[in-house]
Coordinates of C-alpha atoms in Angstrom, one line a residue:
X11 CA 15.7 21.4 2.5
X12 CA 18.6 19.5 0.9
X13 CA 18.2 18.5 -2.7
X14 CA 17.9 14.8 -3.4
X15 CA 20.9 13.2 -5.0
X16 CA 20.9 10.3 -7.3
X17 CA 23.2 7.3 -6.7
X18 CA 24.0 4.1 -8.6
X19 CA 20.8 2.0 -8.6
X20 CA 22.9 -1.1 -7.7
X21 CA 24.4 0.6 -4.7
X22 CA 20.9 1.8 -3.7
X23 CA 19.5 -1.8 -3.9
X24 CA 22.5 -3.1 -1.9
X25 CA 21.8 -0.6 0.9
X26 CA 18.1 -1.3 0.9
X27 CA 18.1 -5.1 0.5
X28 CA 21.6 -5.9 1.9
X29 CA 20.5 -6.0 5.6
X30 CA 17.7 -8.5 4.8
X31 CA 20.2 -10.7 2.8
X32 CA 22.7 -10.5 5.7
X33 CA 20.1 -11.4 8.2
X34 CA 19.2 -14.5 6.2
X35 CA 22.8 -15.7 5.7
X36 CA 23.7 -15.1 9.4
X37 CA 20.6 -17.0 10.5
X38 CA 21.5 -20.0 8.4
X39 CA 25.0 -20.0 10.0
X40 CA 23.8 -19.5 13.6
X41 CA 20.3 -21.0 13.8
X42 CA 21.5 -24.3 15.4
X43 CA 23.8 -22.6 18.0
X44 CA 23.2 -21.0 21.3
X45 CA 25.5 -18.6 23.1
X46 CA 25.9 -17.7 26.8
X47 CA 26.6 -14.0 27.3
X48 CA 26.6 -12.5 30.8
X49 CA 25.2 -15.7 32.2
X50 CA 22.2 -15.6 29.9
X51 CA 21.8 -18.1 27.1
X52 CA 20.8 -16.7 23.7
X53 CA 19.7 -18.6 20.6
X54 CA 21.3 -17.8 17.3
X55 CA 18.2 -16.1 16.1
X56 CA 18.4 -13.6 19.0
X57 CA 22.0 -12.7 18.2
X58 CA 21.3 -12.3 14.5
X59 CA 18.5 -9.9 15.4
X60 CA 20.9 -8.0 17.6
X61 CA 23.2 -7.6 14.7
X62 CA 20.4 -6.6 12.3
X63 CA 19.2 -3.6 14.3
X64 CA 22.5 -1.6 14.0
X65 CA 23.0 -2.8 10.4
X66 CA 19.6 -1.4 9.3
X67 CA 20.4 1.9 11.0
X68 CA 23.8 2.0 9.4
X69 CA 22.6 1.4 5.9
X70 CA 19.7 3.8 6.3
X71 CA 22.2 6.5 7.5
X72 CA 24.5 5.8 4.6
X73 CA 21.5 6.0 2.2
X74 CA 20.6 9.4 3.6
X75 CA 24.2 10.6 3.5
X76 CA 24.5 9.7 -0.1
X77 CA 21.1 10.8 -1.4
X78 CA 20.0 13.4 1.3
X79 CA 16.6 11.6 1.2
X80 CA 15.0 8.7 3.1
X81 CA 11.4 7.8 2.5
X82 CA 8.8 7.9 5.3
X83 CA 8.4 4.1 4.9
X84 CA 12.1 3.6 5.4
X85 CA 12.1 5.7 8.5
X86 CA 9.0 3.9 10.0
X87 CA 10.6 0.6 9.2
X88 CA 13.9 1.5 10.9
X89 CA 12.0 2.7 14.0
X90 CA 10.0 -0.5 14.3
X91 CA 13.1 -2.6 13.7
X92 CA 14.8 -0.8 16.7
X93 CA 11.6 -1.2 18.8
X94 CA 10.8 -4.8 18.1
X95 CA 14.4 -5.9 17.6
X96 CA 15.4 -4.2 20.9
X97 CA 12.5 -6.0 22.7
X98 CA 13.5 -9.3 21.2
X99 CA 17.1 -9.0 22.5
X100 CA 16.2 -7.4 25.8
X101 CA 13.6 -10.0 26.7
X102 CA 15.4 -12.8 24.9
X103 CA 12.1 -13.6 23.1
X104 CA 12.0 -14.0 19.3
X105 CA 8.2 -13.5 19.2
X106 CA 8.7 -9.7 19.2
X107 CA 10.8 -9.6 16.1
X108 CA 8.5 -12.0 14.3
X109 CA 5.6 -9.6 15.0
X110 CA 7.5 -6.7 13.4
X111 CA 6.2 -7.2 9.8
X112 CA 2.7 -7.4 11.2
X113 CA 3.1 -4.1 12.9
X114 CA 4.6 -2.5 9.8
X115 CA 1.9 -3.7 7.4
X116 CA -0.9 -2.9 9.8
X117 CA 0.5 0.6 10.3
X118 CA 0.8 1.2 6.5
X119 CA -2.7 -0.2 6.0
X120 CA -4.1 1.9 8.8
X121 CA -2.5 5.1 7.5
X122 CA -3.7 4.5 3.9
X123 CA -7.1 3.5 5.2
X124 CA -7.4 6.8 7.2
X125 CA -6.5 8.7 4.0
X126 CA -9.2 6.8 2.1
X127 CA -11.8 7.7 4.7
X128 CA -10.9 11.3 4.2
X129 CA -11.1 11.0 0.4
X130 CA -7.4 11.2 -0.1
X131 CA -4.6 8.9 -1.3
X132 CA -1.6 9.3 1.0
X133 CA 0.1 6.8 -1.3
X134 CA 0.1 9.6 -3.9
X135 CA 2.2 11.8 -1.7
X136 CA 4.9 9.1 -1.4
X137 CA 4.9 7.7 -5.0
X138 CA 3.7 10.5 -7.2
X139 CA 7.1 11.3 -8.6
X140 CA 7.8 7.7 -9.5
X141 CA 4.3 6.8 -10.9
X142 CA 2.3 9.7 -12.3
X143 CA -1.4 8.7 -12.2
X144 CA -4.8 10.4 -12.5
X145 CA -6.5 11.0 -9.2
X146 CA -9.0 8.1 -9.7
X147 CA -6.1 5.8 -10.4
X148 CA -4.4 6.7 -7.1
X149 CA -7.6 6.1 -5.2
X150 CA -8.0 2.6 -6.8
X151 CA -4.3 1.7 -6.2
X152 CA -4.5 2.9 -2.6
X153 CA -7.6 0.8 -1.9
X154 CA -5.9 -2.3 -3.4
X155 CA -2.6 -1.7 -1.5
X156 CA -4.5 -1.1 1.8
X157 CA -6.2 -4.5 1.5
X158 CA -2.8 -6.1 0.3
X159 CA -1.0 -4.7 3.4
X160 CA -3.7 -6.0 5.7
X161 CA -3.5 -9.4 4.1
X162 CA 0.3 -9.5 4.5
X163 CA -0.2 -8.7 8.2
X164 CA -2.6 -11.5 8.7
X165 CA -0.4 -13.9 6.7
X166 CA 2.7 -13.0 8.8
X167 CA 0.7 -13.7 12.0
X168 CA -0.5 -17.1 10.7
X169 CA 3.0 -18.2 9.6
X170 CA 5.0 -17.2 12.7
X171 CA 2.4 -18.6 15.1
X172 CA 1.8 -21.9 13.3
X173 CA 5.1 -22.7 11.5
X174 CA 8.8 -23.1 12.4
X175 CA 11.3 -20.3 12.6
X176 CA 13.0 -21.6 9.5
X177 CA 9.7 -21.2 7.6
X178 CA 9.2 -17.7 8.9
X179 CA 12.7 -16.5 8.0
X180 CA 12.2 -17.8 4.5
X181 CA 8.8 -16.1 4.3
X182 CA 10.3 -12.8 5.6
X183 CA 13.3 -13.0 3.3
X184 CA 11.7 -14.2 0.1
X185 CA 8.0 -14.4 0.4
X186 CA 7.3 -10.8 1.4
X187 CA 9.6 -9.5 -1.3
X188 CA 8.1 -11.7 -4.0
X189 CA 4.6 -10.8 -2.9
X190 CA 5.2 -7.0 -3.1
X191 CA 6.9 -7.4 -6.4
X192 CA 4.0 -9.5 -7.7
X193 CA 1.4 -7.0 -6.5
X194 CA 2.9 -4.1 -8.5
X195 CA 3.4 -6.3 -11.5
X196 CA -0.3 -7.2 -11.5
X197 CA -1.2 -3.4 -11.5
X198 CA 0.0 -2.9 -15.1
X199 CA -3.5 -2.5 -16.4
X200 CA -4.2 0.2 -13.9
X201 CA -1.0 2.1 -14.6
X202 CA -1.8 1.9 -18.3
X203 CA -5.3 3.1 -18.0
X204 CA -4.7 5.9 -15.5
X205 CA -1.1 6.8 -16.3
X206 CA -0.3 10.5 -17.1
X207 CA 2.3 11.2 -19.6
X208 CA 4.9 13.7 -18.3
X209 CA 5.3 17.0 -20.1
X210 CA 8.7 16.7 -21.9
X211 CA 9.1 20.5 -21.6
X212 CA 8.2 20.4 -17.9

């Protein structure tokens, strides 16, 4: 197995968040336009989605080439982007791409929930190197994150089904990112209580 390589954190953030920012900017430019391709009329949102799919694959590939590591969450996200993005373009129906966050968060919640039912924290396998916690801490954090992901899935469904595409794009670009950041910021007490100090000689 290839060793993980460290890269500049700014470059890593650009590769991970760049496609989302590009999607947002492109949508603002094309949202009021429609294009006829091969006799079929496509709204700007559809074309932006068509561009987002190869972009996410490209940046994920570059990230792997530079670090020799891509997280399981990133792989799952890329697969679902291809699946739902492809359906959106193929069927010329933006509802599929809007359902993608729902599928992602339900999948994450389901996997973590299955682990909890088995008395395990699958989250620990993904984040243990970044956040060393006692076992009880991992179980508590996993329960909280499972409920959080389920809540995001429900919220995404409510927003895309009841509000405008503009509102959903803003929610996807900013709302979800802020919500995830806020969630982990509010877990400071748990990290402090259950955190394990790394052995400096280890």
